[in-house]
Short mmCIF file of C-alpha atoms in Angstrom, two decimals:
data_model
loop_
_atom_site.label_atom_id
_atom_site.label_comp_id
_atom_site.label_asym_id
_atom_site.label_seq_id
_atom_site.Cartn_x
_atom_site.Cartn_y
_atom_site.Cartn_z
CA MET A 3 28.68 -17.23 -10.78
CA LYS A 4 31.26 -15.32 -8.76
CA LYS A 5 28.81 -12.54 -7.98
CA THR A 6 26.12 -15.05 -7.05
CA LEU A 7 28.40 -16.73 -4.57
CA LEU A 8 29.40 -13.34 -3.19
CA ALA A 9 25.77 -12.49 -2.62
CA ALA A 10 25.18 -15.88 -1.04
CA GLY A 11 28.15 -15.25 1.24
CA VAL A 12 26.81 -11.92 2.38
CA ALA A 13 23.45 -13.49 3.06
CA ALA A 14 25.05 -16.41 4.87
CA MET A 15 26.76 -14.02 7.28
CA MET A 16 23.37 -12.50 7.97
CA MET A 17 21.75 -15.90 8.41
CA GLY A 18 24.23 -17.67 10.64
CA ALA A 19 23.87 -21.39 10.02
CA THR A 20 22.50 -21.14 6.48
CA PRO A 21 23.94 -23.96 4.34
CA VAL A 22 26.74 -22.69 2.10
CA MET A 23 25.17 -23.98 -1.11
CA ALA A 24 21.67 -22.85 -0.35
CA LYS A 25 20.32 -20.47 -2.94
CA THR A 26 19.74 -17.09 -1.31
CA LEU A 27 18.23 -13.94 -2.76
CA VAL A 28 18.87 -10.64 -0.99
CA TYR A 29 16.38 -7.81 -1.46
CA CYS A 30 17.65 -4.39 -0.38
CA SER A 31 14.38 -3.09 1.03
CA GLU A 32 13.87 0.60 1.66
CA GLY A 33 12.67 0.48 5.24
CA SER A 34 11.57 -1.52 8.24
CA PRO A 35 8.08 -2.98 8.42
CA GLU A 36 5.75 -1.46 10.97
CA GLY A 37 4.95 -4.99 12.12
CA PHE A 38 4.00 -8.35 10.63
CA ASP A 39 0.20 -8.18 10.75
CA PRO A 40 -0.91 -6.81 7.35
CA ALA A 41 -4.42 -6.09 8.62
CA ILE A 42 -3.19 -3.26 10.83
CA TYR A 43 -0.99 -1.27 8.46
CA THR A 44 -1.19 0.45 5.08
CA THR A 45 2.37 0.78 3.73
CA SER A 46 3.81 -1.32 0.93
CA THR A 47 6.99 -1.69 2.99
CA THR A 48 5.02 -3.74 5.49
CA PHE A 49 2.99 -5.59 2.84
CA ASP A 50 6.19 -6.66 1.06
CA ALA A 51 7.39 -8.17 4.33
CA THR A 52 4.08 -9.85 5.18
CA SER A 53 1.31 -10.43 2.64
CA GLU A 54 3.79 -10.87 -0.23
CA THR A 55 5.91 -13.40 1.64
CA VAL A 56 4.19 -15.06 4.61
CA PHE A 57 0.46 -14.85 3.80
CA ASN A 58 -2.09 -15.59 1.10
CA MET A 59 -5.53 -14.19 0.43
CA LEU A 60 -8.67 -15.92 -0.87
CA VAL A 61 -8.01 -14.46 -4.30
CA GLN A 62 -5.01 -12.68 -5.76
CA PHE A 63 -3.95 -10.57 -8.71
CA LYS A 64 -2.29 -12.38 -11.57
CA PRO A 65 1.39 -11.32 -11.49
CA GLY A 66 1.97 -8.07 -13.38
CA THR A 67 -1.75 -7.32 -13.72
CA THR A 68 -4.85 -6.28 -11.80
CA GLU A 69 -6.71 -9.36 -13.06
CA LEU A 70 -8.07 -11.65 -10.34
CA GLU A 71 -7.13 -15.31 -10.11
CA PRO A 72 -7.65 -18.05 -7.50
CA ALA A 73 -5.45 -18.27 -4.43
CA ILE A 74 -6.67 -20.02 -1.27
CA ALA A 75 -10.13 -20.07 -2.86
CA LYS A 76 -10.07 -22.27 -5.95
CA SER A 77 -13.37 -20.83 -7.19
CA TRP A 78 -16.25 -18.58 -6.17
CA GLU A 79 -19.80 -17.60 -7.12
CA VAL A 80 -21.64 -14.30 -6.76
CA SER A 81 -25.40 -14.59 -6.24
CA ASP A 82 -27.71 -13.07 -8.86
CA ASP A 83 -28.73 -10.26 -6.50
CA GLY A 84 -25.08 -9.51 -5.65
CA LEU A 85 -25.77 -9.96 -1.94
CA SER A 86 -23.63 -13.03 -1.32
CA VAL A 87 -20.31 -14.44 -2.47
CA THR A 88 -19.48 -18.11 -1.86
CA PHE A 89 -15.85 -19.24 -1.86
CA HIS A 90 -14.71 -22.83 -2.35
CA LEU A 91 -11.38 -23.35 -0.57
CA ARG A 92 -8.53 -25.54 -1.69
CA ASP A 93 -8.20 -28.61 0.54
CA ASP A 94 -4.39 -28.79 0.38
CA VAL A 95 -3.39 -25.53 2.06
CA LYS A 96 -1.19 -25.91 5.13
CA PHE A 97 -0.05 -23.31 7.62
CA GLN A 98 3.69 -22.98 8.07
CA THR A 99 5.60 -25.12 10.56
CA THR A 100 8.28 -23.11 12.34
CA ASP A 101 10.34 -23.11 15.51
CA PHE A 102 7.48 -21.34 17.26
CA PHE A 103 4.38 -23.09 15.86
CA THR A 104 3.37 -26.52 14.61
CA PRO A 105 -0.11 -26.67 13.08
CA SER A 106 -2.33 -29.64 13.89
CA ARG A 107 -4.62 -29.24 10.88
CA PRO A 108 -4.71 -27.70 7.37
CA LEU A 109 -6.48 -24.44 6.61
CA ASN A 110 -10.27 -24.58 6.67
CA ALA A 111 -13.31 -22.31 6.73
CA ASP A 112 -12.75 -21.42 10.40
CA ASP A 113 -9.49 -19.65 9.53
CA VAL A 114 -11.18 -17.52 6.87
CA ILE A 115 -13.96 -16.49 9.24
CA TRP A 116 -11.42 -15.78 11.99
CA SER A 117 -9.32 -13.56 9.71
CA PHE A 118 -12.24 -11.20 9.15
CA GLU A 119 -13.83 -11.41 12.58
CA ARG A 120 -10.56 -10.21 14.14
CA GLN A 121 -11.20 -6.97 12.20
CA MET A 122 -14.96 -6.63 12.71
CA ASP A 123 -15.91 -8.32 15.99
CA LYS A 124 -15.37 -5.97 18.94
CA GLY A 125 -15.24 -9.00 21.21
CA ASN A 126 -12.34 -10.59 19.33
CA PRO A 127 -9.08 -10.31 21.30
CA TYR A 128 -7.21 -9.10 18.21
CA TYR A 129 -9.80 -6.38 17.60
CA LYS A 130 -9.22 -5.22 21.16
CA LEU A 131 -5.44 -5.48 20.79
CA ALA A 132 -5.51 -3.15 17.76
CA ASN A 133 -8.18 -0.90 19.32
CA GLY A 134 -10.20 -1.49 16.16
CA ASN A 135 -7.61 0.39 14.06
CA PHE A 136 -7.86 -1.70 10.92
CA GLU A 137 -7.37 1.18 8.55
CA TYR A 138 -8.18 -0.49 5.22
CA PHE A 139 -11.08 -2.51 6.59
CA ASN A 140 -12.61 0.58 8.17
CA ALA A 141 -11.97 3.00 5.29
CA MET A 142 -13.78 0.67 2.89
CA SER A 143 -16.69 0.28 5.33
CA MET A 144 -16.20 -3.49 5.30
CA GLY A 145 -17.73 -3.78 8.75
CA GLU A 146 -20.98 -2.26 7.49
CA LEU A 147 -20.83 -4.14 4.19
CA ILE A 148 -20.33 -7.67 5.57
CA LYS A 149 -23.59 -8.76 7.19
CA SER A 150 -22.30 -12.20 8.12
CA ILE A 151 -19.75 -14.85 7.18
CA GLU A 152 -21.17 -18.37 7.16
CA LYS A 153 -19.36 -21.71 7.28
CA VAL A 154 -21.16 -23.87 4.71
CA ASP A 155 -18.77 -26.78 5.25
CA GLU A 156 -15.08 -27.28 6.05
CA HIS A 157 -14.00 -25.83 2.72
CA THR A 158 -16.86 -23.52 1.75
CA VAL A 159 -17.46 -20.01 3.12
CA LYS A 160 -20.29 -17.62 2.24
CA PHE A 161 -20.02 -13.85 2.72
CA VAL A 162 -23.46 -12.23 3.04
CA LEU A 163 -23.44 -8.51 2.20
CA THR A 164 -25.80 -5.71 3.18
CA GLU A 165 -25.75 -4.37 -0.38
CA PRO A 166 -24.14 -5.28 -3.73
CA ASN A 167 -20.53 -4.11 -3.85
CA ALA A 168 -18.64 -4.11 -7.14
CA PRO A 169 -15.06 -3.89 -5.80
CA PHE A 170 -15.64 -6.52 -3.07
CA LEU A 171 -13.79 -9.38 -4.81
CA ALA A 172 -10.82 -7.18 -5.76
CA ASN A 173 -10.72 -5.85 -2.21
CA LEU A 174 -10.30 -9.41 -0.90
CA ALA A 175 -7.08 -9.68 -2.90
CA MET A 176 -5.57 -6.86 -0.83
CA PRO A 177 -3.12 -7.44 2.03
CA PHE A 178 -5.58 -6.60 4.81
CA ALA A 179 -7.55 -9.69 3.73
CA SER A 180 -4.65 -12.06 4.40
CA ILE A 181 -5.77 -15.35 5.93
CA HIS A 182 -4.46 -16.01 9.44
CA SER A 183 -4.30 -19.24 11.41
CA GLN A 184 -7.04 -19.33 14.01
CA GLU A 185 -5.22 -22.17 15.76
CA TYR A 186 -1.97 -20.21 16.09
CA GLU A 187 -3.56 -16.99 17.25
CA GLN A 188 -5.86 -18.77 19.70
CA GLN A 189 -2.78 -20.53 21.09
CA LEU A 190 -1.13 -17.14 21.61
CA ILE A 191 -4.25 -15.84 23.34
CA ASP A 192 -4.28 -18.86 25.64
CA GLU A 193 -0.61 -18.26 26.45
CA GLY A 194 -1.31 -14.60 27.22
CA LYS A 195 0.85 -13.22 24.41
CA PRO A 196 -1.46 -12.40 21.45
CA GLN A 197 0.84 -9.56 20.37
CA GLN A 198 3.37 -12.15 19.24
CA ALA A 199 1.34 -12.66 16.04
CA ASN A 200 2.54 -9.22 14.99
CA GLN A 201 6.16 -10.19 15.64
CA GLN A 202 6.28 -13.83 14.53
CA PRO A 203 3.67 -14.30 11.79
CA ILE A 204 2.25 -17.60 10.59
CA GLY A 205 0.57 -17.86 7.22
CA THR A 206 0.31 -20.15 4.22
CA GLY A 207 2.55 -18.15 1.85
CA PRO A 208 5.61 -19.10 -0.21
CA PHE A 209 8.09 -18.05 2.49
CA GLN A 210 8.01 -18.55 6.23
CA PHE A 211 9.30 -16.10 8.78
CA VAL A 212 12.59 -16.96 10.51
CA ALA A 213 13.81 -13.83 12.31
CA TYR A 214 13.82 -10.04 12.30
CA ARG A 215 16.61 -7.79 13.51
CA GLU A 216 15.10 -4.32 13.81
CA ASP A 217 16.20 -1.87 11.12
CA ALA A 218 18.75 -4.42 9.84
CA ALA A 219 17.34 -7.58 8.22
CA ILE A 220 14.40 -9.95 7.93
CA ARG A 221 15.08 -13.60 7.24
CA TYR A 222 12.71 -16.00 5.52
CA GLN A 223 12.96 -19.60 4.32
CA ALA A 224 11.08 -21.18 1.47
CA ASN A 225 7.93 -22.86 2.77
CA PRO A 226 8.40 -26.58 2.00
CA ASP A 227 4.66 -27.21 2.28
CA TYR A 228 3.53 -24.34 0.06
CA PHE A 229 0.45 -25.41 -1.91
CA ARG A 230 2.03 -24.28 -5.19
CA GLY A 231 5.29 -26.07 -4.37
CA LYS A 232 8.60 -25.01 -2.84
CA GLN A 233 10.20 -21.88 -4.26
CA PRO A 234 13.34 -22.04 -6.46
CA ILE A 235 15.31 -20.03 -3.89
CA ASP A 236 15.91 -21.51 -0.44
CA ASN A 237 16.31 -18.30 1.53
CA LEU A 238 15.04 -14.78 1.16
CA VAL A 239 16.67 -11.89 3.02
CA PHE A 240 15.35 -8.36 3.29
CA ALA A 241 18.48 -6.24 3.91
CA ILE A 242 16.96 -3.02 5.19
CA THR A 243 18.78 -0.18 3.44
CA PRO A 244 16.98 3.17 3.60
CA ASP A 245 19.52 5.15 1.54
CA ALA A 246 18.86 4.74 -2.19
CA GLN A 247 22.49 5.43 -3.04
CA VAL A 248 23.65 2.68 -0.67
CA ARG A 249 21.09 0.28 -2.17
CA TYR A 250 22.53 1.03 -5.59
CA GLN A 251 26.10 0.40 -4.37
CA LYS A 252 25.01 -2.93 -2.87
CA LEU A 253 23.29 -3.88 -6.10
CA MET A 254 26.41 -3.15 -8.14
CA ALA A 255 28.54 -5.15 -5.67
CA GLY A 256 26.19 -8.12 -5.82
CA GLU A 257 25.38 -7.78 -2.10
CA CYS A 258 21.74 -7.67 -3.09
CA GLN A 259 20.04 -8.76 -6.29
CA VAL A 260 16.93 -6.59 -6.25
CA MET A 261 16.34 -3.02 -5.02
CA PRO A 262 13.28 -0.78 -5.13
CA PHE A 263 12.99 2.99 -5.46
CA PRO A 264 16.23 4.09 -7.13
CA ASN A 265 17.17 7.74 -7.23
CA PRO A 266 15.81 9.01 -10.56
CA SER A 267 19.20 10.57 -11.21
CA ASP A 268 20.84 7.09 -11.04
CA VAL A 269 18.57 5.35 -13.53
CA LYS A 270 20.51 6.32 -16.64
CA ALA A 271 23.76 4.88 -15.23
CA MET A 272 21.93 1.73 -14.11
CA LYS A 273 20.69 1.14 -17.63
CA GLN A 274 24.27 1.36 -18.89
CA ASN A 275 25.55 -1.22 -16.36
CA ASP A 276 25.95 -4.66 -17.96
CA ALA A 277 25.18 -6.43 -14.68
CA ILE A 278 21.85 -4.69 -14.12
CA GLN A 279 18.52 -4.62 -15.91
CA VAL A 280 16.02 -1.87 -15.15
CA LEU A 281 12.35 -2.78 -15.39
CA GLN A 282 9.96 0.17 -15.65
CA GLU A 283 6.32 1.08 -16.21
CA PRO A 284 3.92 3.97 -15.53
CA GLY A 285 2.98 3.88 -11.87
CA LEU A 286 -0.58 3.25 -10.76
CA ASN A 287 -0.06 6.01 -8.26
CA VAL A 288 -0.52 9.61 -7.21
CA ALA A 289 1.49 11.94 -4.99
CA TYR A 290 -0.43 14.68 -3.24
CA LEU A 291 -0.40 17.45 -0.65
CA ALA A 292 -3.33 16.93 1.72
CA TYR A 293 -4.62 20.00 3.55
CA ASN A 294 -6.41 19.51 6.83
CA THR A 295 -9.78 20.71 5.61
CA GLN A 296 -11.09 20.91 9.17
CA GLU A 297 -8.49 23.53 10.14
CA LYS A 298 -8.85 27.25 9.37
CA PRO A 299 -8.20 28.69 6.82
CA PHE A 300 -7.86 25.36 4.96
CA ASP A 301 -11.55 24.72 5.53
CA GLN A 302 -12.20 27.12 2.63
CA PRO A 303 -11.98 25.57 -0.88
CA GLU A 304 -10.96 28.91 -2.37
CA VAL A 305 -7.96 29.08 -0.02
CA ARG A 306 -6.91 25.55 -0.93
CA ARG A 307 -7.20 26.31 -4.64
CA ALA A 308 -5.22 29.52 -4.22
CA LEU A 309 -2.39 27.61 -2.55
CA ASN A 310 -2.52 25.01 -5.32
CA MET A 311 -2.15 27.77 -7.91
CA ALA A 312 0.88 29.13 -6.10
CA ILE A 313 2.79 25.83 -6.39
CA ASN A 314 4.70 25.13 -9.60
CA LYS A 315 4.09 21.40 -10.05
CA GLN A 316 5.99 21.11 -13.33
CA ALA A 317 9.09 22.43 -11.55
CA ILE A 318 8.69 19.62 -8.99
CA ILE A 319 8.42 17.03 -11.78
CA ASP A 320 11.58 18.41 -13.38
CA ALA A 321 13.67 18.78 -10.21
CA VAL A 322 12.50 15.93 -7.98
CA PHE A 323 11.29 13.29 -10.43
CA GLN A 324 13.99 14.13 -12.99
CA GLY A 325 11.21 14.12 -15.56
CA ALA A 326 10.18 10.51 -14.75
CA GLY A 327 6.56 11.36 -14.13
CA GLU A 328 3.77 13.70 -15.07
CA VAL A 329 1.77 16.41 -13.32
CA ALA A 330 -1.38 15.02 -11.70
CA LYS A 331 -4.74 16.73 -11.96
CA ASN A 332 -7.06 13.98 -10.65
CA PRO A 333 -6.85 11.77 -7.56
CA ILE A 334 -6.54 8.66 -9.77
CA PRO A 335 -3.83 7.95 -12.37
CA PRO A 336 -4.57 8.31 -16.10
CA THR A 337 -4.09 4.55 -16.68
CA MET A 338 -7.13 3.76 -14.51
CA TRP A 339 -10.62 3.33 -15.94
CA SER A 340 -13.00 6.25 -15.18
CA TYR A 341 -10.14 8.78 -15.34
CA ASN A 342 -11.75 12.10 -16.29
CA ASP A 343 -9.40 13.75 -18.74
CA ALA A 344 -11.85 16.62 -19.24
CA VAL A 345 -11.05 17.97 -15.77
CA LYS A 346 -9.01 21.18 -15.97
CA ASP A 347 -6.23 21.55 -13.46
CA ASP A 348 -5.82 24.83 -11.61
CA PRO A 349 -3.01 26.61 -13.47
CA TYR A 350 0.23 27.79 -11.90
CA ASP A 351 -0.57 31.48 -11.40
CA PRO A 352 1.05 33.14 -8.35
CA GLU A 353 -0.52 36.54 -8.99
CA LYS A 354 -4.03 35.13 -9.12
CA ALA A 355 -3.28 32.99 -6.08
CA LYS A 356 -2.22 36.08 -4.15
CA GLN A 357 -5.44 37.85 -5.13
CA MET A 358 -7.58 34.84 -4.17
CA LEU A 359 -5.97 34.68 -0.72
CA ALA A 360 -6.64 38.40 -0.25
CA ASP A 361 -10.26 37.97 -1.36
CA ALA A 362 -10.63 35.17 1.20
CA GLY A 363 -9.31 37.47 3.94
CA VAL A 364 -6.13 35.46 4.44
CA LYS A 365 -3.10 37.53 5.45
CA ASN A 366 0.29 36.59 6.86
CA LEU A 367 -0.56 32.91 6.73
CA LYS A 368 1.88 30.57 8.44
CA MET A 369 1.53 26.84 7.85
CA ASP A 370 3.31 23.54 8.29
CA ILE A 371 4.12 21.32 5.33
CA TRP A 372 4.98 17.75 6.30
CA ALA A 373 7.74 16.02 4.38
CA MET A 374 8.00 12.22 4.48
CA PRO A 375 11.32 10.87 5.78
CA VAL A 376 11.36 8.01 3.26
CA GLN A 377 11.31 7.49 -0.49
CA ARG A 378 8.17 6.05 -1.93
CA PRO A 379 7.40 4.95 -5.51
CA TYR A 380 5.20 8.01 -5.91
CA MET A 381 7.63 10.45 -4.26
CA PRO A 382 11.44 10.21 -4.66
CA ASN A 383 12.28 13.10 -2.34
CA ALA A 384 9.58 14.69 -0.18
CA ARG A 385 12.01 17.06 1.57
CA ARG A 386 13.11 18.59 -1.73
CA THR A 387 9.47 18.82 -2.83
CA ALA A 388 8.58 20.63 0.38
CA GLU A 389 11.47 23.07 -0.10
CA LEU A 390 10.24 23.92 -3.60
CA MET A 391 6.72 24.45 -2.23
CA GLN A 392 8.15 26.61 0.55
CA ALA A 393 9.85 28.87 -1.99
CA ASP A 394 6.75 29.07 -4.19
CA LEU A 395 4.41 29.89 -1.33
CA ALA A 396 6.76 32.56 0.02
CA LYS A 397 6.16 34.42 -3.22
CA VAL A 398 2.45 34.79 -2.33
CA GLY A 399 3.14 35.74 1.28
CA VAL A 400 2.75 32.33 2.93
CA ASP A 401 5.39 31.36 5.49
CA VAL A 402 5.99 27.59 5.40
CA ASN A 403 7.58 25.58 8.17
CA ILE A 404 8.73 22.12 7.02
CA VAL A 405 8.26 19.34 9.57
CA THR A 406 8.90 15.61 9.53
CA TYR A 407 8.81 12.58 11.81
CA GLU A 408 9.98 9.00 11.79
CA TRP A 409 7.92 7.15 9.15
CA GLY A 410 5.59 5.25 11.46
CA GLU A 411 5.05 8.33 13.60
CA TYR A 412 4.51 10.42 10.48
CA LEU A 413 1.68 8.19 9.30
CA LYS A 414 0.10 8.03 12.73
CA ARG A 415 0.20 11.78 13.35
CA ALA A 416 -0.93 12.58 9.79
CA SER A 417 -4.16 10.69 10.45
CA ALA A 418 -5.15 12.85 13.42
CA VAL A 419 -8.20 15.02 12.79
CA ASP A 420 -6.58 17.95 14.63
CA ARG A 421 -3.30 17.68 12.71
CA LYS A 422 -1.81 21.00 11.64
CA GLY A 423 -1.00 22.07 8.09
CA ALA A 424 -0.65 20.01 4.94
CA VAL A 425 0.93 16.59 4.48
CA ILE A 426 2.90 15.26 1.54
CA LEU A 427 1.82 11.69 0.89
CA GLY A 428 0.76 9.48 -1.96
CA TRP A 429 -0.81 6.22 -2.90
CA THR A 430 -0.19 3.28 -5.15
CA GLY A 431 -3.36 1.44 -6.13
CA ASP A 432 -4.01 -1.87 -4.40
CA ASN A 433 -6.52 -3.42 -6.74
CA GLY A 434 -6.98 -1.42 -9.96
CA ASP A 435 -10.37 -0.06 -8.87
CA PRO A 436 -11.09 3.71 -8.57
CA ASP A 437 -12.75 3.04 -5.22
CA ASN A 438 -9.34 2.09 -3.87
CA PHE A 439 -8.28 5.73 -4.35
CA MET A 440 -11.45 7.79 -3.98
CA GLY A 441 -13.16 5.54 -1.46
CA THR A 442 -10.16 4.72 0.69
CA LEU A 443 -8.49 8.15 0.65
CA LEU A 444 -11.38 10.61 0.35
CA SER A 445 -14.51 9.04 1.81
CA CYS A 446 -16.18 10.26 4.98
CA ALA A 447 -15.52 6.82 6.47
CA GLY A 448 -11.79 7.40 6.03
CA VAL A 449 -11.64 10.60 8.12
CA GLY A 450 -9.29 10.05 11.02
CA GLY A 451 -7.60 7.24 9.10
CA ALA A 452 -6.49 6.98 5.48
CA ASN A 453 -8.31 10.23 4.58
CA ARG A 454 -5.46 12.57 5.54
CA SER A 455 -7.28 15.69 4.32
CA GLN A 456 -10.02 14.93 6.88
CA TRP A 457 -12.42 15.84 4.08
CA CYS A 458 -16.03 14.69 4.28
CA TYR A 459 -18.11 16.24 1.51
CA LYS A 460 -21.54 14.70 1.04
CA PRO A 461 -22.02 15.37 -2.72
CA PHE A 462 -18.71 13.58 -3.38
CA ASP A 463 -19.31 10.84 -0.83
CA ASP A 464 -22.79 10.08 -2.19
CA LEU A 465 -21.36 9.49 -5.67
CA ILE A 466 -18.63 7.09 -4.60
CA GLN A 467 -20.95 5.22 -2.26
CA GLN A 468 -23.47 4.76 -5.08
CA ALA A 469 -20.71 3.68 -7.48
CA ARG A 470 -19.75 0.83 -5.15
CA THR A 471 -23.21 -0.72 -5.40
CA LEU A 472 -23.30 -0.95 -9.22
CA SER A 473 -22.04 -3.91 -11.21
CA ASP A 474 -21.99 -2.13 -14.59
CA GLN A 475 -18.50 -0.64 -14.99
CA ALA A 476 -19.66 1.98 -17.51
CA GLU A 477 -22.29 3.25 -15.07
CA ARG A 478 -19.74 3.28 -12.27
CA ALA A 479 -17.32 5.23 -14.45
CA LYS A 480 -19.88 8.00 -14.99
CA LEU A 481 -20.21 8.50 -11.24
CA TYR A 482 -16.45 8.54 -10.67
CA GLU A 483 -16.02 11.07 -13.48
CA LYS A 484 -18.52 13.37 -11.73
CA ALA A 485 -16.74 12.80 -8.44
CA GLN A 486 -13.46 13.96 -9.97
CA VAL A 487 -15.10 17.22 -11.06
CA ILE A 488 -16.29 17.85 -7.49
CA PHE A 489 -12.87 16.90 -6.14
CA LYS A 490 -11.16 19.48 -8.34
CA GLN A 491 -13.66 22.20 -7.33
CA GLN A 492 -13.22 21.44 -3.63
CA ALA A 493 -9.46 20.78 -3.77
CA PRO A 494 -8.86 18.84 -0.55
CA TRP A 495 -5.47 17.97 -2.09
CA ASP A 496 -3.01 19.57 -4.38
CA THR A 497 -2.52 16.64 -6.78
CA LEU A 498 1.21 16.63 -7.51
CA ALA A 499 2.44 13.78 -9.69
CA HIS A 500 2.06 10.34 -11.19
CA SER A 501 5.51 8.75 -11.26
CA THR A 502 7.20 6.25 -13.51
CA VAL A 503 8.23 3.21 -11.47
CA PHE A 504 11.71 1.76 -11.96
CA MET A 505 12.85 -1.63 -10.68
CA PRO A 506 16.58 -2.39 -10.97
CA ILE A 507 17.52 -6.06 -10.62
CA ARG A 508 20.70 -7.98 -11.34
CA LYS A 509 20.69 -9.86 -14.62
CA GLU A 510 21.13 -13.27 -12.98
CA VAL A 511 17.68 -12.87 -11.42
CA THR A 512 14.91 -14.57 -13.38
CA GLY A 513 11.17 -14.70 -12.98
CA TYR A 514 10.78 -11.29 -11.34
CA VAL A 515 7.66 -9.44 -12.51
CA ILE A 516 7.13 -5.75 -11.80
CA ASN A 517 3.87 -5.27 -9.93
CA PRO A 518 1.55 -2.45 -11.10
CA LEU A 519 0.24 -2.25 -7.54
CA GLY A 520 3.65 -1.29 -6.17
CA LEU A 521 4.35 -4.44 -4.16
CA HIS A 522 7.37 -6.72 -4.42
CA SER A 523 6.80 -10.46 -4.61
CA PHE A 524 9.49 -13.13 -4.90
CA GLU A 525 7.24 -16.06 -5.64
CA GLY A 526 8.68 -17.88 -8.66
CA VAL A 527 11.89 -15.83 -8.65
CA ASP A 528 15.17 -17.67 -9.21
CA ILE A 529 18.88 -16.91 -9.50
CA GLN A 530 20.73 -18.37 -12.47
CA GLU A 531 24.31 -19.39 -11.84
#
């Protein structure tokens, strides 16, 4: 009780006029969102602050699983030929009423159509505002896949596709497919300030946006009109706390009740703390080093494989992950269907690596390795990882310069086709489908965007494109297994690790479910006094 009130007091200071007895949960988030429009961005930091709080999608994943369940759409049908999907919308979904917007009508089919047209219609003001940079939408070729979106009636929408697409439904449960208010965004257009939608979002989700103080805190209130009912907590605060050690100190002091991404070295002590419980599960993720395959000498697969063989990945698991992970050999995690366990990883062999570089005519190679400035669930410490790689590669005559940038700048620059060197990054699956890894991160359509290796290899691309069109999962799995063999031969990445995900929360928190997709939702979460 005392600690709960202390936490509420800390939150109240952050929230000004918040009622003293209001129930407030403080989440010590790891970073600032890039913005509040989930269609534009790709990081879970932003999705936690947007699609997991303010917005809903047509369908969603059942908490703790990758199983689909209804959300804004109460039901749906797929046509026999797989070329159309018809959604039946709930008729009781309201957009949030805030200090900056009052809706005049509930959600209807126009809002669904608007939410996708803003990403696919070059004439839409929001398409122009983002310069068409809808990274997820583009990487999954949604613009080519969706032939049309038809309003059948006020609460029925039909998507007509150019070809059958097996992951389509799961893709619509992803944050980029959040449903926006056409009325709100048209109002902003009419007022000449459309960019405000990315600063003051309006959705239908369990919490409504109140205010954001950059790099400090985001404030939300429970949405009183939420179609599943008001949340048990009244206020939700994201206390932005980039340092994992500081997050841990705040958690112990009761200044926050939930924190992501603990230092692996702190987990043992957390588990011994009577006030804290540590949830954990194998991560649906992969950490990787992406070469720019369009830059010499990284355009040669044998050079990429030689560098991979020079890097001691088990030493990275031991030193950086503190053993809480395993060496990765494929671009998808071993818990995902179609994982090809028969693939043989390139062994750690510095002498062979040195010989392979010589055979490829590579001498006195100097290269950049990019180290992320933030912790991610798939990578606890990119700087330390880069330093270990630097030492390993020096042993085979490669001079590594470690570079980094502010997180948003890092992601932006890493996408550039003419980027130099190799980038440490990773991915947590969004929907439990292999296409979400191999299609989003390694397809030709993703070059210049989410495909940070800038790798476009037709034999691989043909397989994953064909796999998308099949409805039989066993047949799809065969194609993805072949694609993993090609991936290993071509080595656009050095696959580094699959991490174990830990989620420390205070014991007075109830209803929190760890998300296999790496996001953090507070729907249904309560604080027991």
